[in-house]
Amino acid sequence: MVIKVVEDPRAIIKRWLTAESFITVGRSLERADSMEKVLGRARFVEDFFEEGFLVARIVLAKVPHARIRRMVYDRALENPRIYRVLTHRDIPGENQVGYAIPDQPLLAEGKVRYYGEPIAVVVGEDPDSVNNAVDDVVLEADPLPVLYDPLEAMERRDVLVHEALGSNIAFRTKVRKGDVELGFSKADVVVENTYRTHHQEHAYLEPEAALAVPDLENRITVIATIQYPHLGQRIVARVLGIPSSYVKIVAPYVGGGFGGKDDEGPLVAARAALAAYHLRRPVLLYYTREDSIQTHPKREAAVVKYKSGASRDGRLTAIEVTIVHDTGAYANRGPFILWRATMHSSGPYHVPNAKVDGYCVYTNKVPQGSFRGFGNPPVQFAAEAQMDRLAEKLGLDPVDFRLMNMLRPGSETITGQVLPSSVGIHEALKKLAVESDWRIKRRMYSESREGRFRRGIGVAVGWHGNSTSRAVPDWSNSYIHISRDGSVSVYTGIVEVGQGSPSSSHRQLVAEILGCPIEKINVIFGTTDAPDTGATHASRGTSVGAIGIVVAAGRIRSRLESFLAEYFNVQREDIRISGGDVVVGDRVRMRWEELVALAYSKGVDLSATGYFFLPKGSFNDEVGQGFAYPVFSYIAVVAEVEVDTYTGRVRVLEVHPALAVGKVINPEAVKTQVEGAIIQGLGYVLMEKLAISEYGRVVNDNLTDYVIPTAHETPAIREAVFVEDLWEYGPFGAKGVGEMAFIPMPAAIANAISHALGVGITELPLTIEKVYSLVKQVVG
Amino acid sequence: MYYSIPKIEYYRPKTLSEALEILAKVEDSKVIAGGTDLLVDMKTSRVRARVLVDINSVAELRGIEDGGEFIRIGAATKLQEILESRIVSEHLPLLKAAVKSMGSWQIRNLATVGGNLCTASPAADTAPPLLAYDAELVIAGLSGLRVVPISKFFTGYRKTTVNRGEILKEVLIRKSGWTGWSYEKLGRRGGFTLSVVAAAVLARVSSSVVEDVRIALNSVAPTPIRAYRAEELLRGRRIGKELVEEAARVVASEVSPIDDVRSTSWYRREMSYRLALETLSRALGVE
Ligand SMILES: Cc1cc2nc3c(=O)[nH]c(=O)nc-3n(C[C@H](O)[C@H](O)[C@H](O)COP(=O)(O)OP(=O)(O)OC[C@H]3O[C@@H](n4cnc5c(N)ncnc54)[C@H](O)[C@@H]3O)c2cc1C
């Protein structure tokens, strides 16, 4: 009996997508790293520091916009324990590190464009000396006029953040569908508002750090707080002018990223590598909390002008949207963020006529960057506030109105992309409305808008395209190797940044597919020694990151089945491998270890890579139509609030989520992602506010003055409703979940407060002062 | 570890006189109690100190005693000890309420009442209740002890009457028959937060007449303050809703809040009125 070995990725993905019973998938198995972390044994970058290593810090500019004359640091070097002050002149390769547009230096050159921009690296023997030396580096520069307001910066030609561009608009986007004028002429109600959202600081537990260890012949290893080791490798190689293969990056456990370390990680790695390159000794470069908050990119601050129309029968007829992103001093990933915001601006609704324009605008502020949701929360906030206003004008219940317009399998998005399947949001919202007692509570709170404490309930939905936008290449990869003792090594570039994909879902997938005992699986993650798996961002750690694991494991499984069929002369259906037990026909039983030993002795190849290149369509920028994303994840949340009208204090009492994110591999892991995102979203809406002074300085650069939520503010988070709308390429049909619950939170809370007070909300954050002023508008 | 405070010399004396001697002798020396203010300030270079004198082992500076007429709280007493003290519960419920709102359990197990007062932050949370109690502060120096009423203790923004080389020894609070008290703190988040405004009120009401009342607030002026004019207005008057509203308005006119990263002057003034209204109503027993 011979059965063909299946090596084709699509066939393997499909085989496991259609699986009907599961061993480990779908179960809340314990993470491999939980004990280590609870006991404080898990090692983060600093924990690899040893006696004798050098230390380094970055020096930050203290002007928002200026032409550099020179840098003076003789005083810093007077201390013999200070070895070098490195500037852009010391960069052997390229100083240019812009991700989307080549506009950003690793260390300032020619101009300073924001207060907090790194201008030099100080390297010395001990932290005290380095901390003092940082204050002794003086930047001599001629101040230039500053721009802080993106709307003003768009119009100005006389003051330019980047002269070479001739404009302060870094990037534009557009969507054109149907005819918006016709659409609005068919509308019976039209709502038009301008929404404003604000920056957000990531406030991860572990500030940025990198330990660079030079090796023989100019090779270098960098242990860094980073979300994409292979990108770090590329940037370090470019900055040092050496081949990528000479650079090894390791992301050990990372103390939170949320996108911030996707932007800043490679730059920290490159600055540490630069120091180690010159000093030829291991160097630990670390950001203090203040350095971190001053310098690394923040969540997009957006101005969204939104006009929408609907007919009396409750159908959306048109939207017209203008999005302005304040990208700060550098584009960073701003163009990608804007692109995503633009494509998602309708919300997950069918809108026949749409005109959307996006502008990514330079100002002299800390750059805008990647942050959970990536451009999406501000536009969903605007879109969902609009939906509530329209529903109100139409006399419809907000949930009913949403359901009437919601995308379903076969619907077309505003970019003209048809979504054939995996669109579970309609079902999810319907179930959520029932389980959250939406109708009863909405009516009850509507009828009792009196007294000091007022309750409100709000709903919001969100969607998020999986993978990179449009035709930007995206792939998955991994390498799996089975040792002679039956243990399994899995190599992936995905990072453990708190979410647990390498320590939970990846192991479960391998155990499911190979049928080996789960405790024999070791996932070696976050390293350039693994194949390039892409970044651990965009909710892709499992959804895209683990496709390669499915393919590699599927290949080995297929080889083992083919081998057993031939060896024992049975059909594939007669072979069962699960949980370490191997059953062949009704005669042969063996342990997994025995199978591996047998396979080794008979020449079966037990190593495999699992490369998969995601199929995509194309987007036409000229006409603003085309393929945007391979698939979307969806979420709906209902939030309940209580507003203290005496003080403006808002308590979020309860949040009820519903997700359509394909197959849930590990329910507990998904739950923790959802809870974390809800709390982070709550903080963003209610209390987090970056204060920028007239000198462009982030004033609250510490966690005393930049307040984030604690356990006290955490609402009751109800058991999520799941609709498992499988994605054809996802591991067992899984889609991304990491960012999802953040996306609708601003809208859900704002809509709930709006409901409690009976007042429209267009501006975040809803701090106690802000809510108090809303109260005053209503009750005087 | 790497962005810790600068290298320092460290002393841990066992007696008050030993501590005072080290402070007098060693240049650049500074007292450390819980370090929850000082270490943060050293990290950001707001305070530079080369030598730290740790007073946590000085027995004379610790503990809570009921001395009959006075309650004595050692300056180096931990906030958590104050919170858990039966003496405080029984005699100083206003102080207890304020301490309960401070930091987290971890912070309260390090932080001391003396440290809170000596940092003299406008947002210090032990200040409003101690101002209301008219506490007396005993300050020790090489030449002996001096007693300062708390109303004279704060001399300006983050300034006190404690001179270099002196140590705040203890807080004395006279027992008194208050009929009502109330404390309210408003921060930017629900808990574990510094105040945007806090108000503390003590009152003695007899046959519906205000015999005595004390009102204190923090975060609305360069130092924690008493609202003397409002107190004056209330004393001897028959309690009532209008009176309380009028007093709260006077409180709001007595404060001089500023705009900063934590809040705005406008909101702090509005909340001074709001919290005064709340706390006065409760302490005076007005509906
Ligand atoms: C996370 C966090 C939360 C906090 N929350 C609050 C809060 O809710 N409310 C609030 O009011 N504060 C809060 N604080 C501030 C701080 O904890 C308190 O002010 C605390 O009481 C300070 O006491 P300490 O013993 O730690 O003082 P230290 O830091 O040891 O000392 C503070 C200052 O006082 C001096 N000093 C201390 N003791 C004496 C003495 N006996 N004689 C003379 N000088 C002395 C020191 O030299 C130093 O200058 C918080 C701090 C942190 C880090």
JSON list of N, CA and C and ligand atoms in Angstrom, two decimals, chain B residues 30-40 55 61 75-76 78-79 101-104 107 110-116 118-119 123-126 162 166-169 185 192-194, ligand 1:
[
{"chain": "B", "resi": 30, "resn": "LYS", "atom": "N", "xyz": [20.64, 63.10, 53.50]},
{"chain": "B", "resi": 30, "resn": "LYS", "atom": "CA", "xyz": [19.20, 63.30, 53.46]},
{"chain": "B", "resi": 30, "resn": "LYS", "atom": "C", "xyz": [18.51, 62.13, 54.14]},
{"chain": "B", "resi": 31, "resn": "VAL", "atom": "N", "xyz": [17.39, 62.44, 54.81]},
{"chain": "B", "resi": 31, "resn": "VAL", "atom": "CA", "xyz": [16.62, 61.39, 55.47]},
{"chain": "B", "resi": 31, "resn": "VAL", "atom": "C", "xyz": [15.87, 60.57, 54.44]},
{"chain": "B", "resi": 32, "resn": "ILE", "atom": "N", "xyz": [15.87, 59.26, 54.64]},
{"chain": "B", "resi": 32, "resn": "ILE", "atom": "CA", "xyz": [14.97, 58.42, 53.84]},
{"chain": "B", "resi": 32, "resn": "ILE", "atom": "C", "xyz": [14.11, 57.61, 54.80]},
{"chain": "B", "resi": 33, "resn": "ALA", "atom": "N", "xyz": [12.80, 57.64, 54.55]},
{"chain": "B", "resi": 33, "resn": "ALA", "atom": "CA", "xyz": [11.90, 56.79, 55.33]},
{"chain": "B", "resi": 33, "resn": "ALA", "atom": "C", "xyz": [11.45, 55.66, 54.39]},
{"chain": "B", "resi": 34, "resn": "GLY", "atom": "N", "xyz": [10.26, 55.76, 53.81]},
{"chain": "B", "resi": 34, "resn": "GLY", "atom": "CA", "xyz": [9.83, 54.71, 52.87]},
{"chain": "B", "resi": 34, "resn": "GLY", "atom": "C", "xyz": [10.50, 54.81, 51.51]},
{"chain": "B", "resi": 35, "resn": "GLY", "atom": "N", "xyz": [10.96, 56.01, 51.19]},
{"chain": "B", "resi": 35, "resn": "GLY", "atom": "CA", "xyz": [11.62, 56.21, 49.91]},
{"chain": "B", "resi": 35, "resn": "GLY", "atom": "C", "xyz": [10.66, 56.30, 48.73]},
{"chain": "B", "resi": 36, "resn": "THR", "atom": "N", "xyz": [9.37, 56.28, 48.99]},
{"chain": "B", "resi": 36, "resn": "THR", "atom": "CA", "xyz": [8.41, 56.25, 47.87]},
{"chain": "B", "resi": 36, "resn": "THR", "atom": "C", "xyz": [8.29, 57.61, 47.18]},
{"chain": "B", "resi": 37, "resn": "ASP", "atom": "N", "xyz": [8.70, 58.66, 47.84]},
{"chain": "B", "resi": 37, "resn": "ASP", "atom": "CA", "xyz": [8.83, 59.96, 47.16]},
{"chain": "B", "resi": 37, "resn": "ASP", "atom": "C", "xyz": [10.28, 60.19, 46.77]},
{"chain": "B", "resi": 38, "resn": "LEU", "atom": "N", "xyz": [11.16, 59.97, 47.73]},
{"chain": "B", "resi": 38, "resn": "LEU", "atom": "CA", "xyz": [12.57, 60.34, 47.55]},
{"chain": "B", "resi": 38, "resn": "LEU", "atom": "C", "xyz": [13.22, 59.58, 46.39]},
{"chain": "B", "resi": 39, "resn": "LEU", "atom": "N", "xyz": [13.01, 58.29, 46.30]},
{"chain": "B", "resi": 39, "resn": "LEU", "atom": "CA", "xyz": [13.69, 57.52, 45.25]},
{"chain": "B", "resi": 39, "resn": "LEU", "atom": "C", "xyz": [13.19, 57.90, 43.86]},
{"chain": "B", "resi": 40, "resn": "VAL", "atom": "N", "xyz": [11.91, 58.21, 43.78]},
{"chain": "B", "resi": 40, "resn": "VAL", "atom": "CA", "xyz": [11.37, 58.67, 42.50]},
{"chain": "B", "resi": 40, "resn": "VAL", "atom": "C", "xyz": [12.04, 60.00, 42.13]},
{"chain": "B", "resi": 55, "resn": "ILE", "atom": "N", "xyz": [15.75, 56.08, 58.45]},
{"chain": "B", "resi": 55, "resn": "ILE", "atom": "CA", "xyz": [15.24, 56.21, 59.83]},
{"chain": "B", "resi": 55, "resn": "ILE", "atom": "C", "xyz": [14.27, 55.09, 60.22]},
{"chain": "B", "resi": 61, "resn": "LEU", "atom": "N", "xyz": [10.81, 56.87, 66.43]},
{"chain": "B", "resi": 61, "resn": "LEU", "atom": "CA", "xyz": [10.05, 57.52, 65.36]},
{"chain": "B", "resi": 61, "resn": "LEU", "atom": "C", "xyz": [8.85, 56.70, 64.90]},
{"chain": "B", "resi": 75, "resn": "ALA", "atom": "N", "xyz": [6.69, 59.70, 63.22]},
{"chain": "B", "resi": 75, "resn": "ALA", "atom": "CA", "xyz": [6.79, 60.16, 61.83]},
{"chain": "B", "resi": 75, "resn": "ALA", "atom": "C", "xyz": [7.10, 59.02, 60.88]},
{"chain": "B", "resi": 76, "resn": "ALA", "atom": "N", "xyz": [7.86, 58.02, 61.34]},
{"chain": "B", "resi": 76, "resn": "ALA", "atom": "CA", "xyz": [8.25, 56.92, 60.44]},
{"chain": "B", "resi": 76, "resn": "ALA", "atom": "C", "xyz": [7.25, 55.77, 60.47]},
{"chain": "B", "resi": 78, "resn": "LYS", "atom": "N", "xyz": [4.38, 53.51, 59.23]},
{"chain": "B", "resi": 78, "resn": "LYS", "atom": "CA", "xyz": [3.91, 53.18, 57.87]},
{"chain": "B", "resi": 78, "resn": "LYS", "atom": "C", "xyz": [2.42, 53.49, 57.72]},
{"chain": "B", "resi": 79, "resn": "LEU", "atom": "N", "xyz": [2.05, 53.90, 56.53]},
{"chain": "B", "resi": 79, "resn": "LEU", "atom": "CA", "xyz": [0.65, 54.22, 56.28]},
{"chain": "B", "resi": 79, "resn": "LEU", "atom": "C", "xyz": [-0.25, 53.00, 56.54]},
{"chain": "B", "resi": 101, "resn": "SER", "atom": "N", "xyz": [-7.23, 55.90, 50.97]},
{"chain": "B", "resi": 101, "resn": "SER", "atom": "CA", "xyz": [-7.25, 56.27, 49.56]},
{"chain": "B", "resi": 101, "resn": "SER", "atom": "C", "xyz": [-5.84, 56.38, 48.97]},
{"chain": "B", "resi": 102, "resn": "MET", "atom": "N", "xyz": [-4.84, 56.16, 49.78]},
{"chain": "B", "resi": 102, "resn": "MET", "atom": "CA", "xyz": [-3.47, 56.44, 49.31]},
{"chain": "B", "resi": 102, "resn": "MET", "atom": "C", "xyz": [-2.79, 55.21, 48.71]},
{"chain": "B", "resi": 103, "resn": "GLY", "atom": "N", "xyz": [-2.19, 55.42, 47.56]},
{"chain": "B", "resi": 103, "resn": "GLY", "atom": "CA", "xyz": [-1.34, 54.41, 46.93]},
{"chain": "B", "resi": 103, "resn": "GLY", "atom": "C", "xyz": [-2.00, 53.05, 46.87]},
{"chain": "B", "resi": 104, "resn": "SER", "atom": "N", "xyz": [-1.17, 52.03, 46.97]},
{"chain": "B", "resi": 104, "resn": "SER", "atom": "CA", "xyz": [-1.63, 50.65, 46.97]},
{"chain": "B", "resi": 104, "resn": "SER", "atom": "C", "xyz": [-1.12, 50.02, 48.26]},
{"chain": "B", "resi": 107, "resn": "ILE", "atom": "N", "xyz": [2.64, 50.16, 48.36]},
{"chain": "B", "resi": 107, "resn": "ILE", "atom": "CA", "xyz": [3.17, 51.50, 48.64]},
{"chain": "B", "resi": 107, "resn": "ILE", "atom": "C", "xyz": [2.93, 51.84, 50.12]},
{"chain": "B", "resi": 110, "resn": "LEU", "atom": "N", "xyz": [5.42, 50.76, 52.64]},
{"chain": "B", "resi": 110, "resn": "LEU", "atom": "CA", "xyz": [6.71, 51.44, 52.66]},
{"chain": "B", "resi": 110, "resn": "LEU", "atom": "C", "xyz": [6.55, 52.87, 53.14]},
{"chain": "B", "resi": 111, "resn": "ALA", "atom": "N", "xyz": [5.52, 53.54, 52.61]},
{"chain": "B", "resi": 111, "resn": "ALA", "atom": "CA", "xyz": [5.36, 54.98, 52.81]},
{"chain": "B", "resi": 111, "resn": "ALA", "atom": "C", "xyz": [5.03, 55.32, 54.26]},
{"chain": "B", "resi": 112, "resn": "THR", "atom": "N", "xyz": [5.52, 56.49, 54.70]},
{"chain": "B", "resi": 112, "resn": "THR", "atom": "CA", "xyz": [5.27, 56.94, 56.07]},
{"chain": "B", "resi": 112, "resn": "THR", "atom": "C", "xyz": [4.52, 58.25, 56.08]},
{"chain": "B", "resi": 113, "resn": "VAL", "atom": "N", "xyz": [3.92, 58.52, 57.23]},
{"chain": "B", "resi": 113, "resn": "VAL", "atom": "CA", "xyz": [3.20, 59.79, 57.36]},
{"chain": "B", "resi": 113, "resn": "VAL", "atom": "C", "xyz": [4.18, 60.95, 57.35]},
{"chain": "B", "resi": 114, "resn": "GLY", "atom": "N", "xyz": [5.33, 60.77, 57.98]},
{"chain": "B", "resi": 114, "resn": "GLY", "atom": "CA", "xyz": [6.35, 61.84, 58.01]},
{"chain": "B", "resi": 114, "resn": "GLY", "atom": "C", "xyz": [6.84, 62.17, 56.61]},
{"chain": "B", "resi": 115, "resn": "GLY", "atom": "N", "xyz": [7.07, 61.13, 55.82]},
{"chain": "B", "resi": 115, "resn": "GLY", "atom": "CA", "xyz": [7.52, 61.34, 54.44]},
{"chain": "B", "resi": 115, "resn": "GLY", "atom": "C", "xyz": [6.49, 62.11, 53.64]},
{"chain": "B", "resi": 116, "resn": "ASN", "atom": "N", "xyz": [5.24, 61.78, 53.85]},
{"chain": "B", "resi": 116, "resn": "ASN", "atom": "CA", "xyz": [4.17, 62.45, 53.13]},
{"chain": "B", "resi": 116, "resn": "ASN", "atom": "C", "xyz": [4.15, 63.94, 53.47]},
{"chain": "B", "resi": 118, "resn": "CYS", "atom": "N", "xyz": [6.69, 65.74, 54.86]},
{"chain": "B", "resi": 118, "resn": "CYS", "atom": "CA", "xyz": [7.94, 66.44, 54.56]},
{"chain": "B", "resi": 118, "resn": "CYS", "atom": "C", "xyz": [8.15, 66.67, 53.07]},
{"chain": "B", "resi": 119, "resn": "THR", "atom": "N", "xyz": [7.61, 65.81, 52.23]},
{"chain": "B", "resi": 119, "resn": "THR", "atom": "CA", "xyz": [7.66, 66.08, 50.79]},
{"chain": "B", "resi": 119, "resn": "THR", "atom": "C", "xyz": [6.84, 67.34, 50.50]},
{"chain": "B", "resi": 123, "resn": "ALA", "atom": "N", "xyz": [-0.48, 67.79, 46.79]},
{"chain": "B", "resi": 123, "resn": "ALA", "atom": "CA", "xyz": [-1.45, 66.69, 46.74]},
{"chain": "B", "resi": 123, "resn": "ALA", "atom": "C", "xyz": [-1.31, 65.72, 47.90]},
{"chain": "B", "resi": 124, "resn": "ALA", "atom": "N", "xyz": [-0.50, 66.05, 48.90]},
{"chain": "B", "resi": 124, "resn": "ALA", "atom": "CA", "xyz": [-0.28, 65.13, 50.02]},
{"chain": "B", "resi": 124, "resn": "ALA", "atom": "C", "xyz": [-1.63, 64.79, 50.66]},
{"chain": "B", "resi": 125, "resn": "ASP", "atom": "N", "xyz": [-1.88, 63.50, 50.81]},
{"chain": "B", "resi": 125, "resn": "ASP", "atom": "CA", "xyz": [-3.20, 63.10, 51.26]},
{"chain": "B", "resi": 125, "resn": "ASP", "atom": "C", "xyz": [-3.37, 63.00, 52.78]},
{"chain": "B", "resi": 126, "resn": "THR", "atom": "N", "xyz": [-2.27, 62.95, 53.53]},
{"chain": "B", "resi": 126, "resn": "THR", "atom": "CA", "xyz": [-2.45, 62.96, 54.98]},
{"chain": "B", "resi": 126, "resn": "THR", "atom": "C", "xyz": [-2.65, 64.40, 55.46]},
{"chain": "B", "resi": 162, "resn": "VAL", "atom": "N", "xyz": [10.79, 72.39, 58.35]},
{"chain": "B", "resi": 162, "resn": "VAL", "atom": "CA", "xyz": [11.87, 71.50, 58.80]},
{"chain": "B", "resi": 162, "resn": "VAL", "atom": "C", "xyz": [13.19, 71.94, 58.16]},
{"chain": "B", "resi": 166, "resn": "GLU", "atom": "N", "xyz": [17.36, 68.59, 60.60]},
{"chain": "B", "resi": 166, "resn": "GLU", "atom": "CA", "xyz": [16.27, 68.27, 61.53]},
{"chain": "B", "resi": 166, "resn": "GLU", "atom": "C", "xyz": [15.48, 67.05, 61.04]},
{"chain": "B", "resi": 167, "resn": "ILE", "atom": "N", "xyz": [14.79, 66.45, 62.00]},
{"chain": "B", "resi": 167, "resn": "ILE", "atom": "CA", "xyz": [13.94, 65.31, 61.65]},
{"chain": "B", "resi": 167, "resn": "ILE", "atom": "C", "xyz": [12.56, 65.53, 62.25]},
{"chain": "B", "resi": 168, "resn": "LEU", "atom": "N", "xyz": [11.55, 65.27, 61.45]},
{"chain": "B", "resi": 168, "resn": "LEU", "atom": "CA", "xyz": [10.19, 65.31, 61.99]},
{"chain": "B", "resi": 168, "resn": "LEU", "atom": "C", "xyz": [10.04, 64.06, 62.86]},
{"chain": "B", "resi": 169, "resn": "LYS", "atom": "N", "xyz": [9.73, 64.28, 64.15]},
{"chain": "B", "resi": 169, "resn": "LYS", "atom": "CA", "xyz": [9.72, 63.16, 65.09]},
{"chain": "B", "resi": 169, "resn": "LYS", "atom": "C", "xyz": [8.35, 62.52, 65.18]},
{"chain": "B", "resi": 185, "resn": "LYS", "atom": "N", "xyz": [-12.03, 62.13, 48.00]},
{"chain": "B", "resi": 185, "resn": "LYS", "atom": "CA", "xyz": [-10.87, 62.37, 47.13]},
{"chain": "B", "resi": 185, "resn": "LYS", "atom": "C", "xyz": [-11.26, 62.05, 45.70]},
{"chain": "B", "resi": 192, "resn": "PHE", "atom": "N", "xyz": [-5.99, 54.05, 43.42]},
{"chain": "B", "resi": 192, "resn": "PHE", "atom": "CA", "xyz": [-4.53, 54.09, 43.28]},
{"chain": "B", "resi": 192, "resn": "PHE", "atom": "C", "xyz": [-4.13, 55.33, 42.49]},
{"chain": "B", "resi": 193, "resn": "THR", "atom": "N", "xyz": [-4.53, 56.46, 43.03]},
{"chain": "B", "resi": 193, "resn": "THR", "atom": "CA", "xyz": [-4.39, 57.68, 42.23]},
{"chain": "B", "resi": 193, "resn": "THR", "atom": "C", "xyz": [-4.01, 58.87, 43.09]},
{"chain": "B", "resi": 194, "resn": "LEU", "atom": "N", "xyz": [-3.29, 59.80, 42.51]},
{"chain": "B", "resi": 194, "resn": "LEU", "atom": "CA", "xyz": [-3.03, 61.06, 43.20]},
{"chain": "B", "resi": 194, "resn": "LEU", "atom": "C", "xyz": [-4.27, 61.94, 43.06]},
{"chain": "C", "resi": 1, "resn": "LIG", "atom": "C1", "xyz": [2.95, 54.45, 43.32]},
{"chain": "C", "resi": 1, "resn": "LIG", "atom": "C2", "xyz": [2.83, 55.56, 44.29]},
{"chain": "C", "resi": 1, "resn": "LIG", "atom": "C3", "xyz": [1.57, 55.96, 44.73]},
{"chain": "C", "resi": 1, "resn": "LIG", "atom": "C4", "xyz": [1.45, 57.01, 45.64]},
{"chain": "C", "resi": 1, "resn": "LIG", "atom": "N1", "xyz": [0.19, 57.39, 46.01]},
{"chain": "C", "resi": 1, "resn": "LIG", "atom": "C5", "xyz": [0.06, 58.44, 46.86]},
{"chain": "C", "resi": 1, "resn": "LIG", "atom": "C6", "xyz": [-1.23, 58.90, 47.27]},
{"chain": "C", "resi": 1, "resn": "LIG", "atom": "O1", "xyz": [-2.26, 58.33, 46.89]},
{"chain": "C", "resi": 1, "resn": "LIG", "atom": "N2", "xyz": [-1.31, 60.00, 48.06]},
{"chain": "C", "resi": 1, "resn": "LIG", "atom": "C7", "xyz": [-0.19, 60.65, 48.49]},
{"chain": "C", "resi": 1, "resn": "LIG", "atom": "O2", "xyz": [-0.32, 61.62, 49.22]},
{"chain": "C", "resi": 1, "resn": "LIG", "atom": "N3", "xyz": [1.04, 60.23, 48.14]},
{"chain": "C", "resi": 1, "resn": "LIG", "atom": "C8", "xyz": [1.19, 59.16, 47.34]},
{"chain": "C", "resi": 1, "resn": "LIG", "atom": "N4", "xyz": [2.45, 58.76, 46.95]},
{"chain": "C", "resi": 1, "resn": "LIG", "atom": "C9", "xyz": [3.61, 59.52, 47.44]},
{"chain": "C", "resi": 1, "resn": "LIG", "atom": "C10", "xyz": [4.31, 58.90, 48.65]},
{"chain": "C", "resi": 1, "resn": "LIG", "atom": "O3", "xyz": [4.11, 57.52, 48.72]},
{"chain": "C", "resi": 1, "resn": "LIG", "atom": "C11", "xyz": [3.85, 59.49, 49.97]},
{"chain": "C", "resi": 1, "resn": "LIG", "atom": "O4", "xyz": [4.04, 60.87, 49.95]},
{"chain": "C", "resi": 1, "resn": "LIG", "atom": "C12", "xyz": [4.57, 58.87, 51.16]},
{"chain": "C", "resi": 1, "resn": "LIG", "atom": "O5", "xyz": [3.86, 59.12, 52.32]},
{"chain": "C", "resi": 1, "resn": "LIG", "atom": "C13", "xyz": [6.00, 59.35, 51.34]},
{"chain": "C", "resi": 1, "resn": "LIG", "atom": "O6", "xyz": [6.55, 58.72, 52.47]},
{"chain": "C", "resi": 1, "resn": "LIG", "atom": "P1", "xyz": [7.97, 57.99, 52.46]},
{"chain": "C", "resi": 1, "resn": "LIG", "atom": "O7", "xyz": [8.17, 57.45, 53.80]},
{"chain": "C", "resi": 1, "resn": "LIG", "atom": "O8", "xyz": [8.05, 57.02, 51.37]},
{"chain": "C", "resi": 1, "resn": "LIG", "atom": "O9", "xyz": [8.91, 59.24, 52.18]},
{"chain": "C", "resi": 1, "resn": "LIG", "atom": "P2", "xyz": [10.40, 59.29, 51.62]},
{"chain": "C", "resi": 1, "resn": "LIG", "atom": "O10", "xyz": [10.36, 59.13, 50.16]},
{"chain": "C", "resi": 1, "resn": "LIG", "atom": "O11", "xyz": [11.27, 58.38, 52.38]},
{"chain": "C", "resi": 1, "resn": "LIG", "atom": "O12", "xyz": [10.77, 60.76, 51.98]},
{"chain": "C", "resi": 1, "resn": "LIG", "atom": "C14", "xyz": [10.12, 61.85, 51.38]},
{"chain": "C", "resi": 1, "resn": "LIG", "atom": "C15", "xyz": [10.81, 63.16, 51.79]},
{"chain": "C", "resi": 1, "resn": "LIG", "atom": "O13", "xyz": [10.62, 63.44, 53.15]},
{"chain": "C", "resi": 1, "resn": "LIG", "atom": "C16", "xyz": [11.84, 63.47, 53.85]},
{"chain": "C", "resi": 1, "resn": "LIG", "atom": "N5", "xyz": [11.56, 62.79, 55.11]},
{"chain": "C", "resi": 1, "resn": "LIG", "atom": "C17", "xyz": [10.97, 61.59, 55.29]},
{"chain": "C", "resi": 1, "resn": "LIG", "atom": "N6", "xyz": [10.77, 61.33, 56.58]},
{"chain": "C", "resi": 1, "resn": "LIG", "atom": "C18", "xyz": [11.26, 62.42, 57.25]},
{"chain": "C", "resi": 1, "resn": "LIG", "atom": "C19", "xyz": [11.32, 62.77, 58.64]},
{"chain": "C", "resi": 1, "resn": "LIG", "atom": "N7", "xyz": [10.83, 61.97, 59.59]},
{"chain": "C", "resi": 1, "resn": "LIG", "atom": "N8", "xyz": [11.88, 63.95, 58.96]},
{"chain": "C", "resi": 1, "resn": "LIG", "atom": "C20", "xyz": [12.36, 64.78, 58.01]},
{"chain": "C", "resi": 1, "resn": "LIG", "atom": "N9", "xyz": [12.31, 64.51, 56.70]},
{"chain": "C", "resi": 1, "resn": "LIG", "atom": "C21", "xyz": [11.76, 63.34, 56.33]},
{"chain": "C", "resi": 1, "resn": "LIG", "atom": "C22", "xyz": [12.83, 62.80, 52.95]},
{"chain": "C", "resi": 1, "resn": "LIG", "atom": "O14", "xyz": [14.14, 63.29, 53.15]},
{"chain": "C", "resi": 1, "resn": "LIG", "atom": "C23", "xyz": [12.31, 63.14, 51.59]},
{"chain": "C", "resi": 1, "resn": "LIG", "atom": "O15", "xyz": [12.71, 64.43, 51.25]},
{"chain": "C", "resi": 1, "resn": "LIG", "atom": "C24", "xyz": [2.59, 57.69, 46.10]},
{"chain": "C", "resi": 1, "resn": "LIG", "atom": "C25", "xyz": [3.86, 57.27, 45.67]},
{"chain": "C", "resi": 1, "resn": "LIG", "atom": "C26", "xyz": [3.99, 56.22, 44.78]},
{"chain": "C", "resi": 1, "resn": "LIG", "atom": "C27", "xyz": [5.36, 55.80, 44.35]}
]
